Amino acid sequence: MGTPEDGRVILVGVDGSATSDAALRWTLRALARPGDQVKAITVVPDEGLLPGTSFAFQPHGRRPTQLRDYSPADHVERLRAAVPGSAPVAVTTAQGDAATELVTASAHADLLVIGAHGGSATSELLLGSVSRECIRYARCPVTVITAEAAERV
């Protein structure tokens, strides 16, 4: 975690969605101060846990994740470049369950910022909610950017 001399460590969950983009933009515009370390983390599902092949249907409509056409580092850099004077952003990719990986990474952060996807009540009941799990178990304060807030960011 950061100290008063070297600033805070701000962790932002990034998955390419509009709400995660808004969470990163808000962090860069309104939150990050000189000396803060902004770290973006993208979590890729562990495909070893999914049955079938790339041609098979996956549980709950999930498809195997392919990062060939998506570069988290390029995506984050485009968002950062759109915020004049913003701090550099370190980008990492983890593999596993999004909530678990974000909670684990929160142990080394002063703040976790994530976007809320606002799934249906049924899907949240059956599948769980990353934001809810982060709020409950993160080892640092958590800020959740909702879809409504994303419209204003």
XYZ file of N, CA and C in Angstrom:
459
model
N 0.834 -1.181 0.000
C 0.000 0.000 0.000
C 0.874 1.236 0.000
N 0.258 2.321 -0.382
C 0.996 3.569 -0.459
C 1.265 4.167 0.906
N 2.227 5.042 0.941
C 2.530 5.792 2.155
C 2.361 7.259 1.821
N 2.298 8.140 2.815
C 2.144 9.566 2.519
C 3.235 10.095 1.590
N 4.449 9.494 1.655
C 5.540 9.975 0.810
C 5.372 9.573 -0.652
N 4.890 8.362 -0.888
C 4.822 7.890 -2.274
C 3.412 7.820 -2.838
N 2.427 8.315 -2.149
C 1.064 8.339 -2.670
C 0.322 7.040 -2.411
N -0.895 7.019 -2.906
C -1.774 5.870 -2.708
C -1.654 4.908 -3.873
N -2.051 3.674 -3.625
C -2.176 2.676 -4.679
C -3.666 2.524 -4.943
N -4.072 2.882 -6.164
C -5.489 2.808 -6.545
C -5.621 1.722 -7.598
N -6.395 0.696 -7.289
C -6.608 -0.449 -8.169
C -7.948 -0.268 -8.872
N -7.956 -0.431 -10.189
C -9.186 -0.276 -10.974
C -9.426 -1.561 -11.762
N -10.602 -2.158 -11.587
C -10.979 -3.327 -12.370
C -11.395 -2.887 -13.764
N -10.765 -3.467 -14.789
C -11.020 -3.074 -16.173
C -11.360 -4.317 -16.986
N -12.510 -4.273 -17.681
C -12.890 -5.408 -18.519
C -13.365 -4.992 -19.910
N -13.172 -3.730 -20.262
C -13.585 -3.259 -21.587
C -15.020 -2.791 -21.653
N -15.767 -2.905 -20.552
C -17.168 -2.470 -20.552
C -17.248 -0.959 -20.355
N -18.403 -0.400 -20.671
C -18.596 1.044 -20.507
C -18.454 1.461 -19.048
N -18.947 0.635 -18.117
C -18.855 1.024 -16.711
C -17.434 0.900 -16.183
N -16.670 -0.082 -16.639
C -15.281 -0.148 -16.178
C -14.461 0.979 -16.798
N -14.789 1.349 -18.047
C -14.125 2.508 -18.663
C -14.430 3.773 -17.864
N -15.686 3.916 -17.447
C -16.075 5.083 -16.646
C -15.361 5.075 -15.303
N -15.182 3.898 -14.711
C -14.476 3.797 -13.436
C -13.027 4.263 -13.584
N -12.381 3.867 -14.667
C -10.998 4.293 -14.889
C -10.921 5.786 -15.181
N -11.833 6.294 -16.028
C -11.833 7.734 -16.326
C -12.075 8.547 -15.055
N -13.030 8.130 -14.230
C -13.310 8.841 -12.982
C -12.083 8.830 -12.075
N -11.430 7.693 -11.990
C -10.227 7.590 -11.165
C -9.167 8.573 -11.638
N -8.954 8.641 -12.952
C -7.915 9.519 -13.499
C -8.294 10.998 -13.399
N -9.574 11.320 -13.602
C -10.010 12.724 -13.586
C -10.190 13.269 -12.177
N -10.851 12.514 -11.336
C -11.317 13.064 -10.070
C -10.580 12.545 -8.841
N -9.889 11.454 -8.958
C -9.365 10.808 -7.758
C -7.847 10.833 -7.656
N -7.168 10.437 -8.714
C -5.713 10.288 -8.657
C -5.024 11.636 -8.480
N -4.071 11.661 -7.557
C -3.272 12.857 -7.289
C -1.826 12.569 -7.694
N -1.026 13.608 -7.851
C 0.390 13.368 -8.148
C 1.008 12.460 -7.086
N 1.748 11.489 -7.530
C 2.379 10.538 -6.624
C 1.593 9.265 -6.415
N 0.311 9.258 -6.780
C -0.490 8.041 -6.656
C -0.089 7.042 -7.740
N -0.217 5.767 -7.411
C -0.004 4.698 -8.380
C -1.368 4.157 -8.790
N -1.687 4.269 -10.067
C -2.946 3.729 -10.575
C -2.626 2.413 -11.272
N -3.313 1.361 -10.843
C -3.090 0.033 -11.407
C -4.411 -0.508 -11.933
N -4.427 -0.847 -13.212
C -5.614 -1.456 -13.821
C -5.399 -2.960 -13.871
N -6.428 -3.707 -13.514
C -6.333 -5.167 -13.562
C -7.483 -5.721 -14.383
N -7.138 -6.576 -15.338
C -8.118 -7.297 -16.143
C -8.060 -8.750 -15.710
N -9.220 -9.346 -15.447
C -9.269 -10.742 -15.029
C -9.899 -11.570 -16.138
N -9.160 -12.572 -16.573
C -9.613 -13.482 -17.618
C -10.079 -14.761 -16.936
N -11.289 -15.236 -17.262
C -11.762 -16.477 -16.633
C -10.799 -17.631 -16.898
N -10.672 -18.501 -15.925
C -9.833 -19.685 -16.064
C -10.591 -20.696 -16.912
N -10.181 -20.830 -18.151
C -10.904 -21.699 -19.086
C -10.797 -23.167 -18.706
N -9.822 -23.523 -17.879
C -9.693 -24.901 -17.456
C -10.889 -25.378 -16.654
N -11.653 -24.443 -16.104
C -12.812 -24.808 -15.298
C -14.079 -24.980 -16.126
N -14.030 -24.588 -17.406
C -15.217 -24.685 -18.247
C -15.189 -25.969 -19.062
N -16.278 -26.735 -19.053
C -16.304 -27.955 -19.852
C -16.471 -27.618 -21.329
N -16.097 -28.569 -22.170
C -16.324 -28.396 -23.602
C -15.156 -27.763 -24.312
N -15.397 -27.463 -25.569
C -14.372 -26.853 -26.400
C -14.849 -25.482 -26.822
N -14.071 -24.831 -27.665
C -14.466 -23.505 -28.123
C -15.727 -23.556 -28.975
N -16.111 -24.745 -29.421
C -17.310 -24.879 -30.243
C -18.536 -25.282 -29.425
N -18.342 -25.612 -28.155
C -19.446 -26.064 -27.311
C -20.068 -24.886 -26.575
N -21.341 -25.030 -26.231
C -21.984 -24.024 -25.399
C -21.379 -24.090 -24.002
N -21.234 -22.954 -23.381
C -20.641 -22.874 -22.053
C -21.731 -22.601 -21.033
N -21.478 -22.933 -19.773
C -22.485 -22.664 -18.727
C -22.845 -21.188 -18.680
N -24.114 -20.913 -18.507
C -24.613 -19.544 -18.349
C -24.303 -18.682 -19.561
N -24.141 -19.295 -20.748
C -23.919 -18.523 -21.964
C -22.505 -17.995 -22.118
N -21.574 -18.392 -21.266
C -20.205 -17.908 -21.371
C -19.517 -18.570 -22.547
N -18.713 -17.805 -23.198
C -17.883 -18.324 -24.272
C -16.439 -18.267 -23.811
N -15.596 -19.143 -24.352
C -14.188 -19.057 -23.974
C -13.640 -17.665 -24.273
N -12.846 -17.157 -23.366
C -12.299 -15.812 -23.503
C -11.119 -15.821 -24.450
N -11.121 -14.909 -25.381
C -10.024 -14.759 -26.322
C -9.503 -13.343 -26.198
N -8.235 -13.181 -25.884
C -7.660 -11.849 -25.780
C -6.871 -11.498 -27.036
N -6.994 -12.293 -28.095
C -6.225 -12.021 -29.309
C -6.539 -10.662 -29.915
N -7.805 -10.288 -29.932
C -8.205 -9.028 -30.555
C -8.359 -7.891 -29.552
N -8.096 -8.153 -28.283
C -8.269 -7.147 -27.243
C -7.001 -7.071 -26.411
N -6.436 -5.916 -26.356
C -5.252 -5.702 -25.535
C -5.629 -4.784 -24.376
N -5.652 -5.309 -23.156
C -5.980 -4.442 -22.021
C -5.049 -3.236 -21.931
N -3.766 -3.424 -22.199
C -2.813 -2.308 -22.106
C -3.130 -1.230 -23.135
N -3.439 -1.622 -24.373
C -3.792 -0.641 -25.408
C -5.092 0.071 -25.064
N -6.060 -0.693 -24.568
C -7.358 -0.122 -24.205
C -7.195 0.914 -23.093
N -6.446 0.556 -22.059
C -6.221 1.468 -20.935
C -5.453 2.698 -21.396
N -4.476 2.517 -22.259
C -3.685 3.662 -22.735
C -4.555 4.634 -23.541
N -5.489 4.112 -24.351
C -6.414 5.000 -25.083
C -7.280 5.802 -24.118
N -7.781 5.151 -23.076
C -8.595 5.858 -22.082
C -7.757 6.891 -21.326
N -6.547 6.528 -20.953
C -5.675 7.445 -20.227
C -5.295 8.644 -21.079
N -5.040 8.419 -22.357
C -4.664 9.507 -23.258
C -5.795 10.521 -23.422
N -7.030 10.089 -23.219
C -8.190 10.984 -23.357
C -8.369 11.887 -22.133
N -7.588 11.659 -21.086
C -7.663 12.477 -19.875
C -6.343 13.248 -19.777
N -6.337 14.493 -20.231
C -5.090 15.271 -20.235
C -4.447 15.356 -18.850
N -3.132 15.133 -18.820
C -2.389 15.252 -17.573
C -2.597 14.114 -16.590
N -3.192 13.015 -17.033
C -3.474 11.922 -16.110
C -2.210 11.125 -15.788
N -2.274 10.461 -14.668
C -1.150 9.653 -14.200
C -0.977 8.428 -15.086
N 0.234 7.896 -15.138
C 0.432 6.629 -15.844
C -0.365 5.521 -15.157
N -0.724 4.515 -15.927
C -1.495 3.399 -15.388
C -0.741 2.110 -15.678
N -0.434 1.357 -14.647
C 0.178 0.040 -14.808
C -0.947 -0.959 -15.061
N -0.771 -1.828 -16.045
C -1.821 -2.776 -16.417
C -1.333 -4.199 -16.161
N -2.163 -4.982 -15.468
C -1.864 -6.392 -15.261
C -3.069 -7.221 -15.663
N -2.808 -8.473 -15.984
C -3.870 -9.415 -16.312
C -3.739 -10.605 -15.381
N -4.851 -10.981 -14.776
C -4.886 -12.142 -13.893
C -5.841 -13.160 -14.496
N -5.685 -14.406 -14.116
C -6.569 -15.444 -14.608
C -7.280 -16.087 -13.435
N -8.594 -16.236 -13.559
C -9.382 -16.853 -12.492
C -10.738 -16.190 -12.380
N -11.311 -16.250 -11.197
C -12.601 -15.638 -10.908
C -12.379 -14.149 -10.654
N -13.159 -13.299 -11.308
C -12.949 -11.850 -11.212
C -13.012 -11.350 -9.776
N -14.035 -11.730 -9.034
C -14.171 -11.250 -7.658
C -13.001 -11.719 -6.798
N -12.628 -12.962 -6.933
C -11.531 -13.505 -6.132
C -10.224 -12.792 -6.431
N -9.936 -12.577 -7.700
C -8.681 -11.923 -8.085
C -8.653 -10.465 -7.642
N -9.777 -9.769 -7.756
C -9.826 -8.370 -7.320
C -9.688 -8.259 -5.802
N -10.341 -9.148 -5.071
C -10.225 -9.136 -3.609
C -8.786 -9.440 -3.205
N -8.159 -10.393 -3.853
C -6.766 -10.724 -3.544
C -5.859 -9.526 -3.805
N -6.041 -8.878 -4.954
C -5.215 -7.713 -5.299
C -5.480 -6.537 -4.373
N -6.676 -6.474 -3.786
C -7.017 -5.352 -2.909
C -6.172 -5.321 -1.641
N -5.540 -6.430 -1.308
C -4.690 -6.472 -0.118
C -3.489 -5.543 -0.252
N -3.141 -5.182 -1.479
C -1.976 -4.329 -1.725
C -2.392 -2.967 -2.282
N -3.631 -2.564 -2.019
C -4.141 -1.295 -2.545
C -4.754 -0.459 -1.424
N -4.823 0.836 -1.676
C -5.480 1.740 -0.737
C -6.946 1.943 -1.101
N -7.303 1.676 -2.368
C -8.675 1.824 -2.846
C -8.869 0.935 -4.062
N -10.032 0.307 -4.149
C -10.428 -0.487 -5.318
C -11.604 0.216 -5.972
N -11.506 0.483 -7.282
C -12.576 1.132 -8.039
C -13.042 0.146 -9.103
N -14.362 -0.121 -9.142
C -14.914 -1.046 -10.127
C -16.207 -0.486 -10.691
N -16.563 -0.954 -11.880
C -17.834 -0.592 -12.491
C -18.868 -1.653 -12.188
N -20.110 -1.240 -11.969
C -21.214 -2.166 -11.712
C -21.947 -2.423 -13.017
N -22.051 -3.677 -13.390
C -22.717 -4.010 -14.650
C -24.227 -4.008 -14.543
N -24.753 -4.150 -13.342
C -26.204 -4.077 -13.153
C -26.938 -5.202 -13.827
N -26.499 -6.435 -13.575
C -27.194 -7.590 -14.137
C -28.574 -7.749 -13.529
N -29.360 -8.648 -14.099
C -30.707 -8.869 -13.576
C -30.642 -9.507 -12.198
N -31.727 -9.392 -11.464
C -31.773 -9.966 -10.119
C -31.576 -11.478 -10.179
N -32.134 -12.118 -11.189
C -31.994 -13.567 -11.318
C -30.543 -13.948 -11.562
N -29.871 -13.255 -12.464
C -28.480 -13.615 -12.747
C -27.593 -13.337 -11.545
N -27.857 -12.264 -10.806
C -27.054 -11.976 -9.615
C -27.295 -13.019 -8.535
N -28.537 -13.514 -8.427
C -28.851 -14.531 -7.428
C -28.131 -15.832 -7.763
N -28.142 -16.216 -9.030
C -27.537 -17.480 -9.441
C -26.028 -17.381 -9.598
N -25.535 -16.311 -10.184
C -24.127 -16.215 -10.532
C -23.316 -15.400 -9.543
N -23.959 -14.592 -8.739
C -23.231 -13.713 -7.840
C -22.879 -12.423 -8.546
N -22.374 -11.486 -7.813
C -22.032 -10.192 -8.362
C -20.607 -9.857 -7.954
N -19.784 -9.517 -8.925
C -18.400 -9.165 -8.642
C -18.346 -7.974 -7.694
N -19.144 -6.956 -7.983
C -19.103 -5.772 -7.121
C -19.547 -6.106 -5.700
N -20.570 -6.922 -5.559
C -21.036 -7.297 -4.216
C -19.950 -8.078 -3.469
N -19.289 -8.989 -4.137
C -18.226 -9.759 -3.490
C -17.056 -8.866 -3.104
N -16.718 -7.916 -3.971
C -15.622 -6.992 -3.658
C -15.967 -6.117 -2.464
N -17.201 -5.637 -2.413
C -17.626 -4.800 -1.285
C -17.546 -5.588 0.019
N -17.926 -6.833 -0.025
C -17.946 -7.639 1.195
C -16.562 -8.070 1.658
N -15.668 -8.379 0.708
C -14.431 -9.041 1.103
C -13.136 -8.278 0.814
N -13.205 -7.180 0.100
C -11.974 -6.444 -0.229
C -11.278 -5.985 1.038
N -9.975 -5.895 0.950
C -9.166 -5.499 2.108
C -8.835 -4.016 2.103
N -9.571 -3.264 1.292
C -9.415 -1.812 1.236
C -10.792 -1.236 0.907
N -10.970 0.079 1.013
C -12.246 0.668 0.612
C -12.535 0.396 -0.868
N -13.820 0.314 -1.208
C -14.254 0.024 -2.574
C -15.199 1.120 -3.047
N -14.976 1.601 -4.273
C -15.897 2.538 -4.913
C -16.477 1.833 -6.124
N -17.813 1.825 -6.219
C -18.497 1.183 -7.345
C -19.140 2.266 -8.193
N -18.800 2.288 -9.474
C -19.384 3.234 -10.421
C -20.559 2.527 -11.098
N -21.759 3.040 -10.897
C -22.960 2.437 -11.480
C -23.173 2.910 -12.912
N -24.103 2.274 -13.596
C -24.407 2.670 -14.975
C -24.891 4.120 -15.037
N -25.681 4.532 -14.045
C -26.165 5.919 -14.024
C -25.013 6.888 -13.834
N -24.087 6.560 -12.951
C -22.925 7.431 -12.747
C -22.035 7.455 -13.990
N -21.958 6.328 -14.671
C -21.126 6.248 -15.876
C -21.620 7.211 -16.953
N -22.913 7.478 -16.990
C -23.472 8.411 -17.961
C -22.946 9.828 -17.725
N -22.651 10.151 -16.471
C -22.205 11.516 -16.132
C -20.694 11.661 -16.137
N -19.979 10.563 -16.271
C -18.510 10.621 -16.217
C -17.964 10.916 -17.612
